[in-house]
mmCIF file of C-alpha atoms in Angstrom:
data_model
loop_
_atom_site.group_PDB
_atom_site.id
_atom_site.type_symbol
_atom_site.label_atom_id
_atom_site.label_comp_id
_atom_site.label_asym_id
_atom_site.label_seq_id
_atom_site.Cartn_x
_atom_site.Cartn_y
_atom_site.Cartn_z
ATOM 1 C CA SER J 15 105.043 47.222 79.649
ATOM 2 C CA ALA J 16 106.877 44.405 77.907
ATOM 3 C CA VAL J 17 105.415 43.103 74.694
ATOM 4 C CA ILE J 18 105.200 39.340 74.570
ATOM 5 C CA SER J 19 104.795 37.515 71.281
ATOM 6 C CA GLN J 20 103.492 34.008 71.705
ATOM 7 C CA LYS J 21 102.967 31.480 68.952
ATOM 8 C CA PRO J 22 101.214 29.594 67.682
ATOM 9 C CA SER J 23 98.004 31.310 68.708
ATOM 10 C CA ARG J 24 96.078 28.095 68.306
ATOM 11 C CA ASP J 25 96.568 24.571 67.062
ATOM 12 C CA ILE J 26 94.693 21.326 66.691
ATOM 13 C CA CYS J 27 96.902 18.314 67.300
ATOM 14 C CA GLN J 28 96.595 14.585 67.161
ATOM 15 C CA ARG J 29 96.924 12.663 70.393
ATOM 16 C CA GLY J 30 100.382 11.233 70.972
ATOM 17 C CA THR J 31 102.134 14.095 69.201
ATOM 18 C CA SER J 32 104.013 17.062 70.670
ATOM 19 C CA LEU J 33 103.635 20.811 70.267
ATOM 20 C CA THR J 34 106.212 23.466 71.043
ATOM 21 C CA ILE J 35 104.994 26.902 72.048
ATOM 22 C CA GLN J 36 107.297 29.889 71.697
ATOM 23 C CA CYS J 37 107.367 33.049 73.768
ATOM 24 C CA GLN J 38 109.440 36.069 72.744
ATOM 25 C CA VAL J 39 109.752 39.172 74.942
ATOM 26 C CA ASP J 40 110.887 42.562 73.658
ATOM 27 C CA SER J 41 113.105 43.157 76.693
ATOM 28 C CA GLN J 42 115.360 41.072 78.889
ATOM 29 C CA VAL J 43 113.688 39.418 81.848
ATOM 30 C CA THR J 44 115.094 37.187 84.533
ATOM 31 C CA MET J 45 112.177 34.847 84.982
ATOM 32 C CA MET J 46 109.461 33.661 82.657
ATOM 33 C CA PHE J 47 106.415 31.772 83.809
ATOM 34 C CA TRP J 48 104.284 29.242 81.960
ATOM 35 C CA TYR J 49 100.636 28.883 82.932
ATOM 36 C CA ARG J 50 97.823 26.618 81.819
ATOM 37 C CA GLN J 51 94.177 27.614 81.765
ATOM 38 C CA GLN J 52 91.808 24.742 81.267
ATOM 39 C CA PRO J 53 88.339 25.469 79.870
ATOM 40 C CA GLY J 54 86.322 27.540 82.314
ATOM 41 C CA GLN J 55 89.085 27.430 84.912
ATOM 42 C CA SER J 56 91.612 29.812 86.352
ATOM 43 C CA LEU J 57 95.325 29.864 85.662
ATOM 44 C CA THR J 58 97.620 27.181 87.031
ATOM 45 C CA LEU J 59 101.372 27.642 87.042
ATOM 46 C CA ILE J 60 103.234 24.901 85.186
ATOM 47 C CA ALA J 61 106.810 26.024 85.721
ATOM 48 C CA THR J 62 109.179 28.932 86.140
ATOM 49 C CA ALA J 63 111.946 29.285 83.562
ATOM 50 C CA ASN J 64 115.247 30.929 84.456
ATOM 51 C CA GLN J 65 117.915 31.596 81.897
ATOM 52 C CA GLY J 66 120.858 29.234 82.233
ATOM 53 C CA SER J 67 119.246 26.785 84.624
ATOM 54 C CA GLU J 68 116.624 24.095 84.585
ATOM 55 C CA ALA J 69 113.033 25.125 84.933
ATOM 56 C CA THR J 70 111.295 24.738 88.285
ATOM 57 C CA TYR J 71 108.104 22.715 87.984
ATOM 58 C CA GLU J 72 105.024 22.943 90.151
ATOM 59 C CA SER J 73 103.408 19.954 91.790
ATOM 60 C CA GLY J 74 101.620 17.845 89.210
ATOM 61 C CA PHE J 75 103.800 18.919 86.298
ATOM 62 C CA VAL J 76 106.908 17.046 85.168
ATOM 63 C CA ILE J 77 109.744 17.815 82.820
ATOM 64 C CA ASP J 78 109.149 14.784 80.615
ATOM 65 C CA LYS J 79 105.641 15.989 79.839
ATOM 66 C CA PHE J 80 106.372 19.727 79.677
ATOM 67 C CA PRO J 81 110.015 20.307 78.751
ATOM 68 C CA ILE J 82 111.012 23.952 78.800
ATOM 69 C CA SER J 83 113.919 25.753 77.221
ATOM 70 C CA ARG J 84 115.264 29.189 78.135
ATOM 71 C CA PRO J 85 118.245 29.860 75.901
ATOM 72 C CA ASN J 86 118.454 33.612 76.613
ATOM 73 C CA LEU J 87 116.808 36.422 78.549
ATOM 74 C CA THR J 88 114.140 37.166 75.925
ATOM 75 C CA PHE J 89 112.959 33.763 74.753
ATOM 76 C CA SER J 90 111.472 30.543 76.074
ATOM 77 C CA THR J 91 109.667 27.508 74.734
ATOM 78 C CA LEU J 92 107.240 25.081 76.322
ATOM 79 C CA THR J 93 106.659 21.697 74.742
ATOM 80 C CA VAL J 94 103.547 19.687 75.466
ATOM 81 C CA SER J 95 104.614 16.096 74.864
ATOM 82 C CA ASN J 96 102.689 12.939 74.047
ATOM 83 C CA MET J 97 99.464 14.882 74.078
ATOM 84 C CA SER J 98 96.076 13.579 75.159
ATOM 85 C CA PRO J 99 92.670 15.292 75.026
ATOM 86 C CA GLU J 100 93.159 16.279 78.680
ATOM 87 C CA ASP J 101 95.955 18.601 77.544
ATOM 88 C CA SER J 102 93.455 20.745 75.649
ATOM 89 C CA SER J 103 93.897 24.122 77.280
ATOM 90 C CA ILE J 104 95.140 27.619 76.805
ATOM 91 C CA TYR J 105 98.834 27.940 77.541
ATOM 92 C CA LEU J 106 100.189 31.334 78.538
ATOM 93 C CA CYS J 107 103.628 32.701 79.155
ATOM 94 C CA SER J 108 104.141 35.566 81.549
ATOM 95 C CA VAL J 109 106.891 37.883 82.725
ATOM 96 C CA MET J 110 107.201 40.102 85.773
ATOM 97 C CA GLN J 111 108.194 43.716 85.297
ATOM 98 C CA GLY J 112 108.688 45.201 88.703
ATOM 99 C CA TRP J 113 106.047 47.740 89.581
ATOM 100 C CA LYS J 114 104.355 47.224 86.237
ATOM 101 C CA GLY J 115 103.220 43.828 87.402
ATOM 102 C CA TYR J 116 102.930 40.650 85.415
ATOM 103 C CA THR J 117 102.272 40.729 81.691
ATOM 104 C CA PHE J 118 100.853 37.801 79.768
ATOM 105 C CA GLY J 119 101.298 36.690 76.215
ATOM 106 C CA SER J 120 98.238 36.334 74.031
ATOM 107 C CA GLY J 121 98.071 32.606 74.726
ATOM 108 C CA THR J 122 98.072 29.394 72.712
ATOM 109 C CA ARG J 123 94.750 27.628 72.432
ATOM 110 C CA LEU J 124 95.497 23.934 72.093
ATOM 111 C CA THR J 125 92.953 21.318 71.100
ATOM 112 C CA VAL J 126 93.971 17.663 71.137
ATOM 113 C CA VAL J 127 91.854 15.274 69.123
ATOM 114 C CA GLN G 30 99.051 24.697 99.914
ATOM 115 C CA LYS G 31 98.665 28.328 99.025
ATOM 116 C CA GLU G 32 95.097 29.107 98.039
ATOM 117 C CA VAL G 33 93.305 32.108 96.720
ATOM 118 C CA GLU G 34 89.538 31.926 96.765
ATOM 119 C CA GLN G 35 86.912 33.934 94.958
ATOM 120 C CA ASN G 36 83.187 33.679 94.530
ATOM 121 C CA SER G 37 82.806 32.336 90.994
ATOM 122 C CA GLY G 38 79.608 34.282 90.413
ATOM 123 C CA PRO G 39 78.153 35.190 88.065
ATOM 124 C CA LEU G 40 77.765 38.611 89.622
ATOM 125 C CA SER G 41 75.249 40.879 87.922
ATOM 126 C CA VAL G 42 75.374 44.619 88.537
ATOM 127 C CA PRO G 43 73.284 47.383 86.933
ATOM 128 C CA GLU G 44 75.120 49.886 84.777
ATOM 129 C CA GLY G 45 76.314 52.835 86.810
ATOM 130 C CA ALA G 46 76.325 50.934 90.105
ATOM 131 C CA ILE G 47 79.305 49.795 92.162
ATOM 132 C CA ALA G 48 80.578 46.271 91.553
ATOM 133 C CA SER G 49 82.296 44.643 94.516
ATOM 134 C CA LEU G 50 84.580 41.685 93.979
ATOM 135 C CA ASN G 51 86.073 39.766 96.879
ATOM 136 C CA CYS G 52 89.041 37.485 97.395
ATOM 137 C CA THR G 53 90.537 35.661 100.379
ATOM 138 C CA TYR G 54 93.920 34.027 100.649
ATOM 139 C CA SER G 55 95.306 31.358 102.935
ATOM 140 C CA ASP G 56 99.058 32.081 102.925
ATOM 141 C CA ARG G 57 99.959 34.736 105.495
ATOM 142 C CA GLY G 58 103.295 35.073 103.719
ATOM 143 C CA SER G 59 101.585 36.608 100.698
ATOM 144 C CA GLN G 60 102.860 40.131 100.224
ATOM 145 C CA SER G 61 101.366 41.505 97.046
ATOM 146 C CA PHE G 62 98.036 41.095 95.380
ATOM 147 C CA PHE G 63 96.858 41.622 91.848
ATOM 148 C CA TRP G 64 93.566 42.033 90.079
ATOM 149 C CA TYR G 65 93.348 40.947 86.468
ATOM 150 C CA ARG G 66 90.513 41.307 84.008
ATOM 151 C CA GLN G 67 90.040 38.614 81.407
ATOM 152 C CA TYR G 68 87.656 38.948 78.522
ATOM 153 C CA SER G 69 86.423 35.751 76.935
ATOM 154 C CA GLY G 70 89.071 34.290 74.640
ATOM 155 C CA LYS G 71 91.693 36.821 75.706
ATOM 156 C CA SER G 72 94.650 36.710 78.041
ATOM 157 C CA PRO G 73 94.485 38.386 81.460
ATOM 158 C CA GLU G 74 95.327 42.054 81.694
ATOM 159 C CA LEU G 75 96.459 43.755 84.883
ATOM 160 C CA ILE G 76 94.044 46.238 86.420
ATOM 161 C CA MET G 77 95.971 47.058 89.559
ATOM 162 C CA PHE G 78 98.050 45.685 92.384
ATOM 163 C CA ILE G 79 98.214 46.390 96.093
ATOM 164 C CA TYR G 80 100.668 45.445 98.820
ATOM 165 C CA SER G 81 99.885 47.805 101.717
ATOM 166 C CA ASN G 82 96.903 47.588 104.035
ATOM 167 C CA GLY G 83 94.162 49.987 103.118
ATOM 168 C CA ASP G 84 92.773 51.333 99.885
ATOM 169 C CA LYS G 85 94.398 52.079 96.563
ATOM 170 C CA GLU G 86 92.477 53.982 93.925
ATOM 171 C CA ASP G 87 93.037 54.149 90.191
ATOM 172 C CA GLY G 88 90.311 55.853 88.227
ATOM 173 C CA ARG G 89 87.067 53.929 88.688
ATOM 174 C CA PHE G 90 88.852 51.072 90.427
ATOM 175 C CA THR G 91 89.676 50.761 94.124
ATOM 176 C CA ALA G 92 91.579 47.838 95.583
ATOM 177 C CA GLN G 93 91.319 47.163 99.303
ATOM 178 C CA LEU G 94 93.661 44.995 101.346
ATOM 179 C CA ASN G 95 93.232 43.744 104.901
ATOM 180 C CA LYS G 96 96.148 41.506 105.796
ATOM 181 C CA ALA G 97 94.809 40.712 109.265
ATOM 182 C CA SER G 98 91.667 39.263 107.703
ATOM 183 C CA GLN G 99 93.543 37.956 104.657
ATOM 184 C CA TYR G 100 91.067 39.686 102.432
ATOM 185 C CA VAL G 101 91.374 41.615 99.187
ATOM 186 C CA SER G 102 88.640 43.339 97.284
ATOM 187 C CA LEU G 103 88.133 45.298 94.095
ATOM 188 C CA LEU G 104 85.471 47.957 93.731
ATOM 189 C CA ILE G 105 84.431 49.199 90.322
ATOM 190 C CA ARG G 106 82.518 52.483 90.427
ATOM 191 C CA ASP G 107 80.140 53.653 87.716
ATOM 192 C CA SER G 108 80.125 50.179 86.165
ATOM 193 C CA GLN G 109 80.024 50.052 82.389
ATOM 194 C CA PRO G 110 78.985 47.211 80.065
ATOM 195 C CA SER G 111 82.633 47.047 78.962
ATOM 196 C CA ASP G 112 83.502 45.979 82.513
ATOM 197 C CA SER G 113 81.725 42.678 81.890
ATOM 198 C CA ALA G 114 84.507 40.099 82.155
ATOM 199 C CA THR G 115 86.027 37.558 84.509
ATOM 200 C CA TYR G 116 88.087 39.118 87.278
ATOM 201 C CA LEU G 117 90.999 37.140 88.636
ATOM 202 C CA CYS G 118 92.595 37.753 91.992
ATOM 203 C CA ALA G 119 96.222 36.666 92.392
ATOM 204 C CA ALA G 120 98.721 36.632 95.239
ATOM 205 C CA SER G 121 102.491 36.589 95.372
ATOM 206 C CA SER G 122 104.827 36.068 98.316
ATOM 207 C CA ASN G 123 107.341 38.497 96.874
ATOM 208 C CA PHE G 124 106.782 41.575 94.752
ATOM 209 C CA GLY G 125 109.427 40.912 92.199
ATOM 210 C CA ASN G 126 110.450 37.685 90.584
ATOM 211 C CA GLU G 127 107.879 35.410 92.075
ATOM 212 C CA LYS G 128 105.086 33.273 90.728
ATOM 213 C CA LEU G 129 101.450 34.192 91.101
ATOM 214 C CA THR G 130 98.765 32.033 92.651
ATOM 215 C CA PHE G 131 95.417 32.727 91.043
ATOM 216 C CA GLY G 132 91.902 32.449 92.327
ATOM 217 C CA THR G 133 89.230 30.818 90.232
ATOM 218 C CA GLY G 134 87.867 34.158 89.068
ATOM 219 C CA THR G 135 84.528 35.956 89.364
ATOM 220 C CA ARG G 136 82.430 36.441 86.276
ATOM 221 C CA LEU G 137 80.947 39.936 86.283
ATOM 222 C CA THR G 138 78.079 41.034 84.074
ATOM 223 C CA ILE G 139 77.042 44.678 83.877
ATOM 224 C CA ILE G 140 73.396 45.002 82.948
ATOM 225 C CA PRO G 141 72.595 48.024 80.732
#
């Protein structure tokens, strides 16, 4: 399976600031997915990132709040902008690898104070 | 709205017994289904997937799919304390480059 390096692993941020999360995959993948997992909750898809095109956002998530970059087939970033305490969550990137299923990065635990 | 539903539990099962985890989905267009295990503070890890009606076995795990009833289940035989985790069911409308819709997860505790 692909190995996904995600960083930072955790951060504590002041409200009103922004944090950029990086996701690096050890093989080329067409699509990368960004999920959010709020405390005690399941995973919610934020957006799908394709290389060379704008990300596709799910209902309730907007580009101004969660801008995504996908400069090549192995890398993507998610920025959480103008943060509030409600943004405190675990953010996960994921890739699909055919029959091997979906693999997740180790996650970024974000706390906004 | 595509939904995947699970009993949140907690589900307590004695060590050595069979743990049965259930999942229903609302979108008849869903084609493939995944079971993930998530330990506290860790990211989800894939246990197995299924896309054909019937049973699929992998070691102590058996996934069952009934598309007519829109029902997926995961059986864990000979449950071990290390199986204690949250189990997430997920559905996809295309086995390939397609997003997953996750259920809320079932917390399983294996009692020694």
